[in-house]
Coordinates of C-alpha atoms in Angstrom, one line a residue:
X1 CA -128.0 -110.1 69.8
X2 CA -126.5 -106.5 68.4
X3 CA -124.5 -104.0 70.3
X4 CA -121.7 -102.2 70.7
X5 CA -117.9 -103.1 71.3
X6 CA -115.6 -101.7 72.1
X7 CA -112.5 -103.6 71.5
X8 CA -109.1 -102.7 73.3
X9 CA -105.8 -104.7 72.0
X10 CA -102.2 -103.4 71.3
X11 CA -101.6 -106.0 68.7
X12 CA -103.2 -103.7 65.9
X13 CA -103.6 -107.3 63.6
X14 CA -104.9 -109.3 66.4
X15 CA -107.7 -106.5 67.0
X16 CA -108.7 -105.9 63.6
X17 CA -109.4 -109.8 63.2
X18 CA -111.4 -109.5 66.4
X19 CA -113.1 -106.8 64.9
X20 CA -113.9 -108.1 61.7
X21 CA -114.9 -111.3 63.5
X22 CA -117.5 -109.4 65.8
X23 CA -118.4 -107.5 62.5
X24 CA -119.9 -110.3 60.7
X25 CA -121.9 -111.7 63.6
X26 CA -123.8 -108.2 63.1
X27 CA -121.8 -106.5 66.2
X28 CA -121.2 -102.6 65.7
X29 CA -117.5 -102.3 66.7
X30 CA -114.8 -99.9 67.4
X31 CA -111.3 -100.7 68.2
X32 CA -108.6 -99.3 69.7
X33 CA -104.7 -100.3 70.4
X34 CA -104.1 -98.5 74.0
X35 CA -106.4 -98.3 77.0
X36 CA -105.8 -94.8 77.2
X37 CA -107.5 -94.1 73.9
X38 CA -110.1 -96.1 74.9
X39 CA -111.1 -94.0 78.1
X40 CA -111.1 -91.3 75.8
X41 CA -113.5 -92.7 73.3
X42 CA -115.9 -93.4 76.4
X43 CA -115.8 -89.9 77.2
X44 CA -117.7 -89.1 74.2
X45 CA -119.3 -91.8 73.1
X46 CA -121.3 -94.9 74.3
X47 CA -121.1 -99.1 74.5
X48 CA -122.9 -101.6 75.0
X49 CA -119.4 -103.9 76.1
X50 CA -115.6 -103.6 76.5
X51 CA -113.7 -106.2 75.0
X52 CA -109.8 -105.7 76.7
X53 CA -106.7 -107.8 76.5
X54 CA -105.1 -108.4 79.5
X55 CA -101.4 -107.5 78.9
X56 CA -100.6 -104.4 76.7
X57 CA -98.1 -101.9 76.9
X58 CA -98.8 -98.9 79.1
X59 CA -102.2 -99.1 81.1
X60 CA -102.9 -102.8 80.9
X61 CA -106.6 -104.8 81.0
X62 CA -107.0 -104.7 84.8
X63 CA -105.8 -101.6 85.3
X64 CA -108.8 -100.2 81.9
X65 CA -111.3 -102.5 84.3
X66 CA -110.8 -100.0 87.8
X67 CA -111.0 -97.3 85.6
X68 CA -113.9 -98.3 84.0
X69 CA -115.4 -99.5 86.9
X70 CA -115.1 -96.4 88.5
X71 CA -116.4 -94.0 85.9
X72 CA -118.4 -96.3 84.0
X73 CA -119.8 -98.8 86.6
X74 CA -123.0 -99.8 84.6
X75 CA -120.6 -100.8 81.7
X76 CA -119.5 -104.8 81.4
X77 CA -115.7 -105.4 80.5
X78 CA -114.9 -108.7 79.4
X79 CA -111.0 -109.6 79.9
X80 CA -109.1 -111.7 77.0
X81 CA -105.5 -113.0 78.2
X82 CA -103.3 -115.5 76.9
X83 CA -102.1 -117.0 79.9
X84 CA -105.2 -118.4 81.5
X85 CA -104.1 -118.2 85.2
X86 CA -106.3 -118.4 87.9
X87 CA -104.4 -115.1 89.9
X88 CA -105.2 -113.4 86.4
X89 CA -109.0 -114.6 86.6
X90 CA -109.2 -113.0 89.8
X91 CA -107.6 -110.0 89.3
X92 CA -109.6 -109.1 86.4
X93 CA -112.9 -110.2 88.6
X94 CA -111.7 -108.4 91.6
X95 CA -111.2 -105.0 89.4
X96 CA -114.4 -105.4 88.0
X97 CA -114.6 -107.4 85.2
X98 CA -118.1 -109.0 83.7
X99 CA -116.5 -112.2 82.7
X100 CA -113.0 -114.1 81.5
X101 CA -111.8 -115.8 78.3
X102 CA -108.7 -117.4 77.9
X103 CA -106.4 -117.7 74.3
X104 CA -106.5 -119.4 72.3
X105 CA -110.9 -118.9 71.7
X106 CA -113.4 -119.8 69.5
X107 CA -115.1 -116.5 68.0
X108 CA -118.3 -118.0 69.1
X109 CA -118.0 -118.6 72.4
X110 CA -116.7 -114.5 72.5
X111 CA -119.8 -114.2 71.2
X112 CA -121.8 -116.1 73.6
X113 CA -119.9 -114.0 76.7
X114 CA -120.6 -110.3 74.7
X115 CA -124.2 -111.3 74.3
X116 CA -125.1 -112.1 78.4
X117 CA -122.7 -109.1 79.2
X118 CA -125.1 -107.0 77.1
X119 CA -128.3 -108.3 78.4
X120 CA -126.5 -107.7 81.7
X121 CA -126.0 -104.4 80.6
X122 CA -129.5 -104.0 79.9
X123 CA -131.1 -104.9 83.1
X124 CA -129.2 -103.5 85.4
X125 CA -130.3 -100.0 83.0
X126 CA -133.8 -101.4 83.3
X127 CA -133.4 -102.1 87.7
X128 CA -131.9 -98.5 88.3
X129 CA -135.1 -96.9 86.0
X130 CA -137.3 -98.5 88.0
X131 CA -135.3 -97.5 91.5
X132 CA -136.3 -93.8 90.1
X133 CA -139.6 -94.0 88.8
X134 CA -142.7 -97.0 88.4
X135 CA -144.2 -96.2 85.3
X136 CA -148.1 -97.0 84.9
X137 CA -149.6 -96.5 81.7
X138 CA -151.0 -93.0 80.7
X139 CA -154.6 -92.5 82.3
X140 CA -154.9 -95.7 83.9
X141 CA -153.1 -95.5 87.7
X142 CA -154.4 -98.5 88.8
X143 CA -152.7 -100.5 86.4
X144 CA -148.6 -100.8 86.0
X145 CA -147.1 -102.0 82.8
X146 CA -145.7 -101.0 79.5
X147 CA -145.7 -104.1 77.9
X148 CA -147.9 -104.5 74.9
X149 CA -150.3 -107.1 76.2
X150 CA -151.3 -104.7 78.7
X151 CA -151.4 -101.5 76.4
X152 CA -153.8 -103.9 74.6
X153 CA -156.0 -104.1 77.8
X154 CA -155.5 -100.3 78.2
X155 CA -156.6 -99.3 74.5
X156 CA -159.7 -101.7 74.5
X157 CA -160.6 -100.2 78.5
X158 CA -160.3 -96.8 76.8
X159 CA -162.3 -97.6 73.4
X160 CA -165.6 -99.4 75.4
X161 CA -165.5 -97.4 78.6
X162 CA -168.0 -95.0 77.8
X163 CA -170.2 -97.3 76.3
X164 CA -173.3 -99.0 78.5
X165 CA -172.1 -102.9 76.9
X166 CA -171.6 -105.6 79.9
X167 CA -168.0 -106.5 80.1
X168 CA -166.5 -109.7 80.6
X169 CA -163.1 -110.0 81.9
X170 CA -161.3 -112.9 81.5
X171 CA -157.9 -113.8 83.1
X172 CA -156.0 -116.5 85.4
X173 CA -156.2 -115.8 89.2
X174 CA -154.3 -113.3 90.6
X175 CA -154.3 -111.2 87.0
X176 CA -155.2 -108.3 88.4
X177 CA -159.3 -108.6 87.2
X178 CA -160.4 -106.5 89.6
X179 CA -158.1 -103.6 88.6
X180 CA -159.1 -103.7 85.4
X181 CA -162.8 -103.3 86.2
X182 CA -162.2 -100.7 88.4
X183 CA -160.1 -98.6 85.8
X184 CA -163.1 -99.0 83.4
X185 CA -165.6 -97.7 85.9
X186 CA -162.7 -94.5 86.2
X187 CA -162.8 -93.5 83.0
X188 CA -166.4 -94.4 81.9
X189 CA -169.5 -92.0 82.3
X190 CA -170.5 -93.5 85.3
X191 CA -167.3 -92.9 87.3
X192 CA -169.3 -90.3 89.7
X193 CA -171.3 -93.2 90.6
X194 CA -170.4 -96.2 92.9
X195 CA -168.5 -99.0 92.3
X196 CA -170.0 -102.1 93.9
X197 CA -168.2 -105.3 93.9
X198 CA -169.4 -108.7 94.8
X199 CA -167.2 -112.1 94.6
X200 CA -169.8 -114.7 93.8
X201 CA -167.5 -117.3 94.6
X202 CA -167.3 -116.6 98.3
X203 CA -170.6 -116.0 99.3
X204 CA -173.2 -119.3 100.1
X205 CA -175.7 -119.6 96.9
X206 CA -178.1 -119.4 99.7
X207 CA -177.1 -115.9 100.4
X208 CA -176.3 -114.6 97.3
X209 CA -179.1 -114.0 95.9
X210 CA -180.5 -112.0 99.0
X211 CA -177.0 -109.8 98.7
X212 CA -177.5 -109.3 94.9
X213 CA -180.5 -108.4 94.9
X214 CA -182.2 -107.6 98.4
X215 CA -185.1 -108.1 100.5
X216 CA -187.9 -107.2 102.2
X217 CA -188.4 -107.0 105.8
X218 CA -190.5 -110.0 106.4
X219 CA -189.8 -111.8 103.4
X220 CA -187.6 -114.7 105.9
X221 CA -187.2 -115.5 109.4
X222 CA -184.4 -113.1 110.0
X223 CA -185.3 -110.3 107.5
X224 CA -186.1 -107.7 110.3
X225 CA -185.4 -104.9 108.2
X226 CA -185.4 -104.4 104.3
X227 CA -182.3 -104.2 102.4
X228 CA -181.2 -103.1 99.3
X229 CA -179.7 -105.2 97.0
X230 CA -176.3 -104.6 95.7
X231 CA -177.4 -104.2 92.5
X232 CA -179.5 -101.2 93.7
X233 CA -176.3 -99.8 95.4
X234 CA -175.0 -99.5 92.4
X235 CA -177.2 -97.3 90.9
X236 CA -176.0 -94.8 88.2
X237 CA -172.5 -96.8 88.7
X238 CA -170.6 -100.2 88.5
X239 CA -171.5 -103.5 89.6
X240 CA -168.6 -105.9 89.2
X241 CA -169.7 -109.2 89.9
X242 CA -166.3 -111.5 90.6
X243 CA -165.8 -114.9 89.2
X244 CA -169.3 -115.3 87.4
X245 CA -168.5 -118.7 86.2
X246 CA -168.9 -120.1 89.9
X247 CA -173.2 -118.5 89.7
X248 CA -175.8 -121.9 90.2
X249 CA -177.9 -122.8 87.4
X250 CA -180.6 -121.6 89.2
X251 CA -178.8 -117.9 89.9
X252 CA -177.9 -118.0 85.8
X253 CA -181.7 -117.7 85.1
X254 CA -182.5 -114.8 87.3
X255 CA -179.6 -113.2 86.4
X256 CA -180.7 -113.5 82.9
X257 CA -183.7 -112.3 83.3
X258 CA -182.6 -108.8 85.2
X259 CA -180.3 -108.0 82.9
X260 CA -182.6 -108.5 79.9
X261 CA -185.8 -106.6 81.6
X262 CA -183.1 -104.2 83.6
X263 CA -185.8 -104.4 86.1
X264 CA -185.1 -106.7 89.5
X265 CA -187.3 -108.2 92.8
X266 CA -186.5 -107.9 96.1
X267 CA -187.2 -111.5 98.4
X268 CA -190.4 -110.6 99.2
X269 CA -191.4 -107.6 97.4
X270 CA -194.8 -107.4 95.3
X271 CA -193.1 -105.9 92.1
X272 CA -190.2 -105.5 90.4
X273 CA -188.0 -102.6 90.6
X274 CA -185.8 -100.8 87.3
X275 CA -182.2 -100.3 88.1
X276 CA -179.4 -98.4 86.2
X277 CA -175.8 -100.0 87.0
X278 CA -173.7 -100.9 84.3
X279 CA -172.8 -104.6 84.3
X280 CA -169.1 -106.0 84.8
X281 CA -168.0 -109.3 85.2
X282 CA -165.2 -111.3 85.6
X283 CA -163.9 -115.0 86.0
X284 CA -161.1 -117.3 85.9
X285 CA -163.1 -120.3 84.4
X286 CA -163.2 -121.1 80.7
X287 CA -166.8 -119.9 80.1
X288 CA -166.5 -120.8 76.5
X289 CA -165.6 -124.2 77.5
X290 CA -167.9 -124.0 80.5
X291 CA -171.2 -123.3 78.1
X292 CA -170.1 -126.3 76.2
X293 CA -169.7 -129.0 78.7
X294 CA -173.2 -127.5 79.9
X295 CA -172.5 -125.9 83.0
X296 CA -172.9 -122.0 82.0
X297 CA -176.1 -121.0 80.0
X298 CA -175.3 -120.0 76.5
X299 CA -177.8 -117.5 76.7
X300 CA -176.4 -115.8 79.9
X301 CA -173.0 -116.0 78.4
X302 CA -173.9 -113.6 75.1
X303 CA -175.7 -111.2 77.4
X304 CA -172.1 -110.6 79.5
X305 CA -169.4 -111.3 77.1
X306 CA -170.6 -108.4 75.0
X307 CA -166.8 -106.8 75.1
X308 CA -164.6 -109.7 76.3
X309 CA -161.3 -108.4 77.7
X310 CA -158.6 -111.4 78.7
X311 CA -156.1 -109.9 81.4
X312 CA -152.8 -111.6 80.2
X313 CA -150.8 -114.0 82.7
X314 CA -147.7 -111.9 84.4
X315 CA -145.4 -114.4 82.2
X316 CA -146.5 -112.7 79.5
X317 CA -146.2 -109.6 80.2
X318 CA -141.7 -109.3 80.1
X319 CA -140.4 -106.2 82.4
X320 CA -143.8 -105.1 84.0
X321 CA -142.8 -108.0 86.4
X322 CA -139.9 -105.4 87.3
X323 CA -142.0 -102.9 87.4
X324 CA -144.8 -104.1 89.3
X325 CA -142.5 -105.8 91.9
X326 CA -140.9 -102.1 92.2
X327 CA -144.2 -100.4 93.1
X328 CA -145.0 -103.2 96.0
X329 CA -141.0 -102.5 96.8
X330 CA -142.0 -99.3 97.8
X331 CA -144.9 -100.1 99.6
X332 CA -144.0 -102.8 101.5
X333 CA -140.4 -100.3 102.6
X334 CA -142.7 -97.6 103.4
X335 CA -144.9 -99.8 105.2
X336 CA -141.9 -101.5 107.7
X337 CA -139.9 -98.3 107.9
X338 CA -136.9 -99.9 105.7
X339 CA -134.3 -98.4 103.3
X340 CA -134.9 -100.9 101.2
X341 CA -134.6 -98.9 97.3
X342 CA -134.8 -101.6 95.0
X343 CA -133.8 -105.3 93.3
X344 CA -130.3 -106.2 92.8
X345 CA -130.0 -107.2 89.2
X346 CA -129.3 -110.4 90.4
X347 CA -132.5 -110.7 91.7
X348 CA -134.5 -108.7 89.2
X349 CA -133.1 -111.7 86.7
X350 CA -134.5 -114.4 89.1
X351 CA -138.1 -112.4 88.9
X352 CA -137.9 -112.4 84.5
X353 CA -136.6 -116.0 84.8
X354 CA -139.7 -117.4 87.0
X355 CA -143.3 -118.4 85.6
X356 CA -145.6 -117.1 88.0
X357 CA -148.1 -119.3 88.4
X358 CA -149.8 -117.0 90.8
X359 CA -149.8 -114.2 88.8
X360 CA -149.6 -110.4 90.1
X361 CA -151.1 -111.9 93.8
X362 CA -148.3 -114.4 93.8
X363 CA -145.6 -111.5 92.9
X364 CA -147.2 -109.5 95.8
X365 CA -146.6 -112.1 98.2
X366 CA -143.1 -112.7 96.9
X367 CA -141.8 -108.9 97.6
X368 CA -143.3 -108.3 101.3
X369 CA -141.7 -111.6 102.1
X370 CA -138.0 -110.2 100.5
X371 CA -138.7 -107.0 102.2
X372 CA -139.0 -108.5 105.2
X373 CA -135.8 -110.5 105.0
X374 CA -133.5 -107.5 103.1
X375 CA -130.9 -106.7 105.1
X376 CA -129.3 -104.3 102.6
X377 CA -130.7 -101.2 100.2
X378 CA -131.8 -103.9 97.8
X379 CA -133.5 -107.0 97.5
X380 CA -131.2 -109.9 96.7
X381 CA -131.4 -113.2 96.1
X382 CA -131.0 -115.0 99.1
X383 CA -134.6 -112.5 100.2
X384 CA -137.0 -114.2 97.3
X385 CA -138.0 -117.7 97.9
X386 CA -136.9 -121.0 97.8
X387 CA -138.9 -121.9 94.5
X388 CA -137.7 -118.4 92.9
X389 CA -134.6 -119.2 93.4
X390 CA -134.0 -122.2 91.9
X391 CA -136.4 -122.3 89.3
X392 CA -135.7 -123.8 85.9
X393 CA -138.5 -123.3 83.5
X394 CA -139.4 -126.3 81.1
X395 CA -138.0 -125.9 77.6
X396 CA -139.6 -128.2 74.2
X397 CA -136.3 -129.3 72.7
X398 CA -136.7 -131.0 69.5
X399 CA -132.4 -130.8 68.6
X400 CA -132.1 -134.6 67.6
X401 CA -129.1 -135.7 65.8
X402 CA -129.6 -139.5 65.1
X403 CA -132.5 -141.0 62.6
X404 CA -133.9 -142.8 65.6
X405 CA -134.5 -140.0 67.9
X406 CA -136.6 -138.2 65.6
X407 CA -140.1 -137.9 66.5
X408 CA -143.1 -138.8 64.7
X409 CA -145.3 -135.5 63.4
X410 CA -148.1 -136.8 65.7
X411 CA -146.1 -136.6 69.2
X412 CA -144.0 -133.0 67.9
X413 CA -148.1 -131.7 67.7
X414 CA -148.8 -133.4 70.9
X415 CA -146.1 -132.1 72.7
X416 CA -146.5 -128.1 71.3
X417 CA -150.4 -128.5 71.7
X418 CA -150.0 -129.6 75.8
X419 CA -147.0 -126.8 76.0
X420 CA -149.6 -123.9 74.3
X421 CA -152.5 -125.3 76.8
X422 CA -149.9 -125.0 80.0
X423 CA -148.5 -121.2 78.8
X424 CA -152.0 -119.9 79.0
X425 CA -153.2 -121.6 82.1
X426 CA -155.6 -124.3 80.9
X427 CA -157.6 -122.0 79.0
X428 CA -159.2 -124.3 75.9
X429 CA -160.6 -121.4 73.8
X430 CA -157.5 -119.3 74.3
X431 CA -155.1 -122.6 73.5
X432 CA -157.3 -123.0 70.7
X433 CA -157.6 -119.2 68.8
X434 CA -153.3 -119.3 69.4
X435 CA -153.5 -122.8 67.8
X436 CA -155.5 -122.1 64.9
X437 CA -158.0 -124.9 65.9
X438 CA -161.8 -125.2 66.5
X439 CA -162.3 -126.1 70.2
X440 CA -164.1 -129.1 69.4
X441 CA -160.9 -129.9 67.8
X442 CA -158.8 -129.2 70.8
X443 CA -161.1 -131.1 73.0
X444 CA -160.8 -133.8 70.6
X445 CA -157.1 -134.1 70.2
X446 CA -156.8 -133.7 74.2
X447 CA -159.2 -136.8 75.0
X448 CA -157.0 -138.9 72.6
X449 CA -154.1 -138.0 74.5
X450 CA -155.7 -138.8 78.1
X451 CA -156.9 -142.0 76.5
X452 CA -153.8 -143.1 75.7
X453 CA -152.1 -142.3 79.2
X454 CA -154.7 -144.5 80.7

């Protein structure tokens, strides 16, 4: 990592070695021999880091950390002494200090200090921007995030919104699916129509087809009245038809056959009827994988996946977690009457550090909760939970130093391939484009590998 340093040492050799050190590890330095100088240089100009020594003439290195601390407090100071005393390892702390190091060092291990005091740095930058303002991404207010996996989503929304083309959203649970459906229907030519949605995962196949597509009244024993079919409700708008990949064989073949006569029939009407709803879908199957195992039609699948869009996983997406959990701060504050403002960076590190296998709805549920417990202006760690808390994420380490720990080619690939599958949520044709693999490949390589743990 690069920054700047600003190094503080009255020994002018001893902090031009430092500085030559820091230097060549692609550091931009300054240094100065007297604290006081150094205040004055961060009147007028700006670091990343202050590297002090403890004892100098004049103001020493606790005294440079209050002052710092006072005027600068967003600004880490690293302490170096040569004594090494616990009192002095809590003086420095207690004036407000980032970190510690005792003489005699090792250049590297300055280095290793500088570099989490920067990224320290960083995010508490990143926590107080978000305190003043949650971005969301030009046009699209239903959707936070500047990261570029979402700008992706965002520039494909814009590109196919006006056109008529059924879109297929693809995504892990909790994604956010249904936001992006809705933000196409906003800025499409329809948006002055209705948006109808209609999760075909929690409604009985027997009933589904009567909600999708309506009845007459007569046409069963409790059909007292006619009623129109969602997809009529949507007329001259969006019908967004949730997690697709759940439909019955038999509901994929009438499906099919509305959307390619874009004419439907009521239970128990004599004719069929036109409609004009543009055609959304979304699900957190595999429908690549699903056509090939033969449980999705093929031919139903090309009719919806005409634009596919894939909704990346909230691990993927860097600081919108920050950003996102910010905008349900608010919320969830407004919402119990608490002066709750925002994360500690403490806790904003815990959020980055964590996997979120429950994606955005998982996040949500993991800020009420701290908002709820906060019993200061900002969310700490002690308010996330347990498993945020203490996670550790799972690492592939391949740093072998004898002959016989060195792995054969066969288990590196098997290792990276199950790694790949896990990061994207057990999607085979995603695992598969990021692997540079057929998926009949994939599916290959993974049966050897179950066949061999059994």
């Amino acid at each position: 990592m690069s920054g700047r340093v600003l190094v503080v040492d009255d020994d002018l050799e001893a902090g031009r070695l430092l500085e030559d050190a820091l230097q060549r590890r692609g550091y931009e330095v300054a240094a100065h021999t007297s604290a006081e100088e150094a205040l004055q240089r961060l009147e007028r100009d700006d670091f990343d880091v202050v590297l002090t020594d403890l004892k100098m003439r004049g103001m020493n290195g606790i005294d440079l950390c209050t002052r710092v601390a006072q005027s600068r407090p967003d600004l880490p100071v690293v302490v170096l002494t040569a004594f090494g005393s616990l009192d002095a390892a809590v003086s420095a702390i207690r004036a407000g200090a980032y970190d510690f190091i005792s003489k005699p060092f090792e250049t590297d291990s300055v280095r290793l200090v500088l570099d989490r005091a920067i990224q320290h740095r960083a995010l508490r930058q990143e926590v107080r921007r978000l305190r003043e303002a949650v971005p969301s991404s030009a046009g699209f207010p239903e959707i936070i995030g500047t990261s570029g996996p979402i700008k992706e989503v965002l520039d494909l929304i814009a590109r196919v919104a006006d056109s008529d083309a059924s879109v297929a959203i693809q995504g892990e649970s909790g994604t956010g699916k249904e936001l992006v459906a809705r933000a196409l229907h906003r800025r499409s030519k329809r948006s002055k129509g209705p948006f109808v949605a209609l999760n075909c995962a929690a409604i009985p196949e027997t009933l589904l087809e009567s909600e999708l597509f309506g009845y007459e009244k007569g046409a069963f024993t409790d059909a007292k009245a006619s009623r129109k079919g969602l997809l009529f409700l949507a007329e001259g708008g969006t019908l967004f038809l949730d997690e697709v990949g759940d439909l019955s064989p038999g509901l994929q073949v009438k499906l099919l056959r509305v959307l390619q006569e874009r004419k439907a029939r009521p239970l128990g009407a004599a004719a069929e009827i036109p409609f004009d709803a543009r055609l959304v879908t979304s699900t957190h199957r595999d429908l690549e994988a699903e056509v090939e195992e033969g449980r999705f039609r093929q031919d139903l699948f090309f009719r919806l996946n005409v634009v596919p869009i894939h909704v990346p996983p909230l691990r993927a997406r860097g600081t919108d977690v920050l950003q996102i959990a910010q905008h349900f701060l608010r919320e969830f504050a407004a919402r119990e009457g608490k002066q709750v403002l925002g994360l500690s960076h403490p806790a904003a590190e815990k959020l980055l550090a964590y996997s979120w296998p429950g994606n955005v709805r998982e996040l949500r549920n993991c800020i009420e909760r701290a908002v709820a417990l906060a019993r200061f202006d900002q969310v700490t760690v002690d308010d996330l939970p347990e498993k945020i808390r203490n996670y550790k994420g799972s690492q592939i380490v391949f740093a072998l130093d004898k002959p016989e720990e060195f792995l054969p080619l066969e288990e590196v690939e098997r290792r990276y391939i199950l790694k790949v599958l896990e990061g994207v949520g057990g999607n085979k044709s995603t695992a598969a484009r990021i692997l540079g693999l057929d998926r009949k490949t994939l599916y290959r390589k993974l049966g050897q590998y179950e066949s061999k743990e059994n």
